[in-house]
């Protein structure tokens, strides 16, 4: 099983499902992913872990991330479907690692 499938399995195992939505503005490609977490704190931790990974390409793709309550929202915009696919796949690999780490170490300690 690939890492991307593992990320979805980790989310699904506790009744949470990522919700991908796709839209195509004129001439470009966009992808949205909304990942629910058990708490706002865990969504914030995931954002903090994933935000430093900016897109390596300077043109052709952009990624925006934010949290809304316990939901991590990610939006990509790209000039080409291939670039979008690579970026989303890479993000899912990193998300799987964050989720596995959270599962391994348990829920965060309250502040």
JSON list of C-alpha atoms in Angstrom, two decimals:
[
{"chain": "A", "resi": 1, "resn": "UNK", "atom": "CA", "xyz": [0.00, 0.00, 0.00]},
{"chain": "A", "resi": 2, "resn": "UNK", "atom": "CA", "xyz": [1.35, 3.40, -0.99]},
{"chain": "A", "resi": 3, "resn": "UNK", "atom": "CA", "xyz": [1.78, 6.29, 1.40]},
{"chain": "A", "resi": 4, "resn": "UNK", "atom": "CA", "xyz": [-1.15, 8.21, -0.11]},
{"chain": "A", "resi": 5, "resn": "UNK", "atom": "CA", "xyz": [-3.48, 5.25, 0.41]},
{"chain": "A", "resi": 6, "resn": "UNK", "atom": "CA", "xyz": [-2.14, 4.96, 3.97]},
{"chain": "A", "resi": 7, "resn": "UNK", "atom": "CA", "xyz": [-3.02, 8.61, 4.67]},
{"chain": "A", "resi": 8, "resn": "UNK", "atom": "CA", "xyz": [-6.60, 8.06, 3.56]},
{"chain": "A", "resi": 9, "resn": "UNK", "atom": "CA", "xyz": [-6.75, 4.80, 5.54]},
{"chain": "A", "resi": 10, "resn": "UNK", "atom": "CA", "xyz": [-5.51, 6.56, 8.70]},
{"chain": "A", "resi": 11, "resn": "UNK", "atom": "CA", "xyz": [-8.18, 9.23, 8.33]},
{"chain": "A", "resi": 12, "resn": "UNK", "atom": "CA", "xyz": [-10.89, 6.68, 7.50]},
{"chain": "A", "resi": 13, "resn": "UNK", "atom": "CA", "xyz": [-10.02, 4.35, 10.37]},
{"chain": "A", "resi": 14, "resn": "UNK", "atom": "CA", "xyz": [-11.41, 6.85, 12.86]},
{"chain": "A", "resi": 15, "resn": "UNK", "atom": "CA", "xyz": [-14.41, 7.88, 10.77]},
{"chain": "A", "resi": 16, "resn": "UNK", "atom": "CA", "xyz": [-12.75, 10.92, 9.23]},
{"chain": "A", "resi": 17, "resn": "UNK", "atom": "CA", "xyz": [-12.57, 11.35, 5.47]},
{"chain": "A", "resi": 18, "resn": "UNK", "atom": "CA", "xyz": [-10.59, 13.91, 3.49]},
{"chain": "A", "resi": 19, "resn": "UNK", "atom": "CA", "xyz": [-12.85, 15.73, 1.06]},
{"chain": "A", "resi": 20, "resn": "UNK", "atom": "CA", "xyz": [-11.14, 16.51, -2.23]},
{"chain": "A", "resi": 21, "resn": "UNK", "atom": "CA", "xyz": [-12.91, 18.92, -4.55]},
{"chain": "A", "resi": 22, "resn": "UNK", "atom": "CA", "xyz": [-11.73, 19.80, -8.01]},
{"chain": "A", "resi": 23, "resn": "UNK", "atom": "CA", "xyz": [-12.50, 22.79, -10.18]},
{"chain": "A", "resi": 24, "resn": "UNK", "atom": "CA", "xyz": [-11.01, 24.06, -13.38]},
{"chain": "A", "resi": 25, "resn": "UNK", "atom": "CA", "xyz": [-10.86, 27.81, -13.87]},
{"chain": "A", "resi": 26, "resn": "UNK", "atom": "CA", "xyz": [-10.28, 28.92, -17.41]},
{"chain": "A", "resi": 27, "resn": "UNK", "atom": "CA", "xyz": [-6.91, 27.65, -18.55]},
{"chain": "A", "resi": 28, "resn": "UNK", "atom": "CA", "xyz": [-5.77, 26.43, -15.14]},
{"chain": "A", "resi": 29, "resn": "UNK", "atom": "CA", "xyz": [-6.33, 23.68, -12.63]},
{"chain": "A", "resi": 30, "resn": "UNK", "atom": "CA", "xyz": [-7.33, 23.91, -8.97]},
{"chain": "A", "resi": 31, "resn": "UNK", "atom": "CA", "xyz": [-7.62, 21.32, -6.25]},
{"chain": "A", "resi": 32, "resn": "UNK", "atom": "CA", "xyz": [-9.02, 21.62, -2.75]},
{"chain": "A", "resi": 33, "resn": "UNK", "atom": "CA", "xyz": [-8.52, 19.24, 0.16]},
{"chain": "A", "resi": 34, "resn": "UNK", "atom": "CA", "xyz": [-10.30, 19.57, 3.51]},
{"chain": "A", "resi": 35, "resn": "UNK", "atom": "CA", "xyz": [-8.86, 17.28, 6.18]},
{"chain": "A", "resi": 36, "resn": "UNK", "atom": "CA", "xyz": [-10.81, 16.97, 9.46]},
{"chain": "A", "resi": 37, "resn": "UNK", "atom": "CA", "xyz": [-8.89, 16.38, 12.69]},
{"chain": "A", "resi": 38, "resn": "UNK", "atom": "CA", "xyz": [-10.24, 15.41, 16.14]},
{"chain": "A", "resi": 39, "resn": "UNK", "atom": "CA", "xyz": [-9.47, 18.87, 17.53]},
{"chain": "A", "resi": 40, "resn": "UNK", "atom": "CA", "xyz": [-8.46, 22.40, 16.55]},
{"chain": "A", "resi": 41, "resn": "UNK", "atom": "CA", "xyz": [-5.11, 21.82, 18.23]},
{"chain": "A", "resi": 42, "resn": "UNK", "atom": "CA", "xyz": [-4.31, 18.81, 16.05]},
{"chain": "A", "resi": 43, "resn": "UNK", "atom": "CA", "xyz": [-5.32, 20.72, 12.90]},
{"chain": "A", "resi": 44, "resn": "UNK", "atom": "CA", "xyz": [-3.03, 23.55, 14.00]},
{"chain": "A", "resi": 45, "resn": "UNK", "atom": "CA", "xyz": [-0.16, 21.12, 14.65]},
{"chain": "A", "resi": 46, "resn": "UNK", "atom": "CA", "xyz": [-0.63, 19.61, 11.18]},
{"chain": "A", "resi": 47, "resn": "UNK", "atom": "CA", "xyz": [-0.64, 23.08, 9.61]},
{"chain": "A", "resi": 48, "resn": "UNK", "atom": "CA", "xyz": [2.54, 23.99, 11.46]},
{"chain": "A", "resi": 49, "resn": "UNK", "atom": "CA", "xyz": [4.20, 20.78, 10.31]},
{"chain": "A", "resi": 50, "resn": "UNK", "atom": "CA", "xyz": [3.14, 21.08, 6.67]},
{"chain": "A", "resi": 51, "resn": "UNK", "atom": "CA", "xyz": [3.34, 24.86, 6.09]},
{"chain": "A", "resi": 52, "resn": "UNK", "atom": "CA", "xyz": [7.16, 25.07, 5.84]},
{"chain": "A", "resi": 53, "resn": "UNK", "atom": "CA", "xyz": [7.05, 22.85, 2.73]},
{"chain": "A", "resi": 54, "resn": "UNK", "atom": "CA", "xyz": [6.64, 25.52, 0.08]},
{"chain": "A", "resi": 55, "resn": "UNK", "atom": "CA", "xyz": [6.39, 24.62, -3.57]},
{"chain": "A", "resi": 56, "resn": "UNK", "atom": "CA", "xyz": [9.84, 24.11, -5.13]},
{"chain": "A", "resi": 57, "resn": "UNK", "atom": "CA", "xyz": [8.75, 25.62, -8.45]},
{"chain": "A", "resi": 58, "resn": "UNK", "atom": "CA", "xyz": [8.66, 29.38, -8.54]},
{"chain": "A", "resi": 59, "resn": "UNK", "atom": "CA", "xyz": [6.01, 29.47, -11.25]},
{"chain": "A", "resi": 60, "resn": "UNK", "atom": "CA", "xyz": [3.13, 27.39, -12.44]},
{"chain": "A", "resi": 61, "resn": "UNK", "atom": "CA", "xyz": [1.81, 26.33, -9.01]},
{"chain": "A", "resi": 62, "resn": "UNK", "atom": "CA", "xyz": [0.71, 27.84, -5.73]},
{"chain": "A", "resi": 63, "resn": "UNK", "atom": "CA", "xyz": [-0.51, 26.28, -2.49]},
{"chain": "A", "resi": 64, "resn": "UNK", "atom": "CA", "xyz": [-2.47, 27.95, 0.31]},
{"chain": "A", "resi": 65, "resn": "UNK", "atom": "CA", "xyz": [-3.19, 26.34, 3.69]},
{"chain": "A", "resi": 66, "resn": "UNK", "atom": "CA", "xyz": [-5.28, 27.42, 6.65]},
{"chain": "A", "resi": 67, "resn": "UNK", "atom": "CA", "xyz": [-7.34, 25.95, 9.44]},
{"chain": "A", "resi": 68, "resn": "UNK", "atom": "CA", "xyz": [-11.00, 26.54, 10.20]},
{"chain": "A", "resi": 69, "resn": "UNK", "atom": "CA", "xyz": [-11.75, 24.97, 13.55]},
{"chain": "A", "resi": 70, "resn": "UNK", "atom": "CA", "xyz": [-10.61, 21.37, 13.39]},
{"chain": "A", "resi": 71, "resn": "UNK", "atom": "CA", "xyz": [-10.36, 21.36, 9.56]},
{"chain": "A", "resi": 72, "resn": "UNK", "atom": "CA", "xyz": [-7.10, 21.77, 7.64]},
{"chain": "A", "resi": 73, "resn": "UNK", "atom": "CA", "xyz": [-7.94, 23.40, 4.29]},
{"chain": "A", "resi": 74, "resn": "UNK", "atom": "CA", "xyz": [-5.52, 23.23, 1.38]},
{"chain": "A", "resi": 75, "resn": "UNK", "atom": "CA", "xyz": [-5.93, 24.86, -2.03]},
{"chain": "A", "resi": 76, "resn": "UNK", "atom": "CA", "xyz": [-3.66, 24.38, -5.01]},
{"chain": "A", "resi": 77, "resn": "UNK", "atom": "CA", "xyz": [-3.71, 26.31, -8.29]},
{"chain": "A", "resi": 78, "resn": "UNK", "atom": "CA", "xyz": [-1.56, 25.18, -11.21]},
{"chain": "A", "resi": 79, "resn": "UNK", "atom": "CA", "xyz": [-1.06, 25.89, -14.88]},
{"chain": "A", "resi": 80, "resn": "UNK", "atom": "CA", "xyz": [-0.82, 22.18, -15.78]},
{"chain": "A", "resi": 81, "resn": "UNK", "atom": "CA", "xyz": [-2.56, 19.07, -14.47]},
{"chain": "A", "resi": 82, "resn": "UNK", "atom": "CA", "xyz": [0.79, 17.23, -14.25]},
{"chain": "A", "resi": 83, "resn": "UNK", "atom": "CA", "xyz": [2.28, 19.85, -11.92]},
{"chain": "A", "resi": 84, "resn": "UNK", "atom": "CA", "xyz": [-0.87, 19.81, -9.81]},
{"chain": "A", "resi": 85, "resn": "UNK", "atom": "CA", "xyz": [-0.80, 16.00, -9.55]},
{"chain": "A", "resi": 86, "resn": "UNK", "atom": "CA", "xyz": [2.84, 15.96, -8.40]},
{"chain": "A", "resi": 87, "resn": "UNK", "atom": "CA", "xyz": [2.23, 18.66, -5.79]},
{"chain": "A", "resi": 88, "resn": "UNK", "atom": "CA", "xyz": [-0.90, 17.00, -4.37]},
{"chain": "A", "resi": 89, "resn": "UNK", "atom": "CA", "xyz": [0.85, 13.61, -4.29]},
{"chain": "A", "resi": 90, "resn": "UNK", "atom": "CA", "xyz": [3.83, 15.08, -2.44]},
{"chain": "A", "resi": 91, "resn": "UNK", "atom": "CA", "xyz": [1.53, 16.81, 0.04]},
{"chain": "A", "resi": 92, "resn": "UNK", "atom": "CA", "xyz": [-0.34, 13.55, 0.72]},
{"chain": "A", "resi": 93, "resn": "UNK", "atom": "CA", "xyz": [3.00, 11.83, 1.41]},
{"chain": "A", "resi": 94, "resn": "UNK", "atom": "CA", "xyz": [3.85, 14.52, 3.98]},
{"chain": "A", "resi": 95, "resn": "UNK", "atom": "CA", "xyz": [0.32, 14.43, 5.43]},
{"chain": "A", "resi": 96, "resn": "UNK", "atom": "CA", "xyz": [0.60, 10.64, 5.89]},
{"chain": "A", "resi": 97, "resn": "UNK", "atom": "CA", "xyz": [3.83, 11.13, 7.85]},
{"chain": "A", "resi": 98, "resn": "UNK", "atom": "CA", "xyz": [2.21, 13.79, 10.07]},
{"chain": "A", "resi": 99, "resn": "UNK", "atom": "CA", "xyz": [-0.80, 11.52, 10.72]},
{"chain": "A", "resi": 100, "resn": "UNK", "atom": "CA", "xyz": [1.36, 8.49, 11.50]},
{"chain": "A", "resi": 101, "resn": "UNK", "atom": "CA", "xyz": [3.41, 10.60, 13.93]},
{"chain": "A", "resi": 102, "resn": "UNK", "atom": "CA", "xyz": [0.24, 11.86, 15.65]},
{"chain": "A", "resi": 103, "resn": "UNK", "atom": "CA", "xyz": [-1.09, 8.31, 15.95]},
{"chain": "A", "resi": 104, "resn": "UNK", "atom": "CA", "xyz": [2.25, 7.02, 17.27]},
{"chain": "A", "resi": 105, "resn": "UNK", "atom": "CA", "xyz": [2.65, 9.69, 19.97]},
{"chain": "A", "resi": 106, "resn": "UNK", "atom": "CA", "xyz": [-1.02, 10.08, 20.88]},
{"chain": "A", "resi": 107, "resn": "UNK", "atom": "CA", "xyz": [-3.11, 13.20, 21.32]},
{"chain": "A", "resi": 108, "resn": "UNK", "atom": "CA", "xyz": [-1.33, 16.48, 22.06]},
{"chain": "A", "resi": 109, "resn": "UNK", "atom": "CA", "xyz": [-0.81, 17.56, 25.63]},
{"chain": "A", "resi": 110, "resn": "UNK", "atom": "CA", "xyz": [-3.20, 20.40, 26.57]},
{"chain": "A", "resi": 111, "resn": "UNK", "atom": "CA", "xyz": [-1.59, 23.83, 26.80]}
]
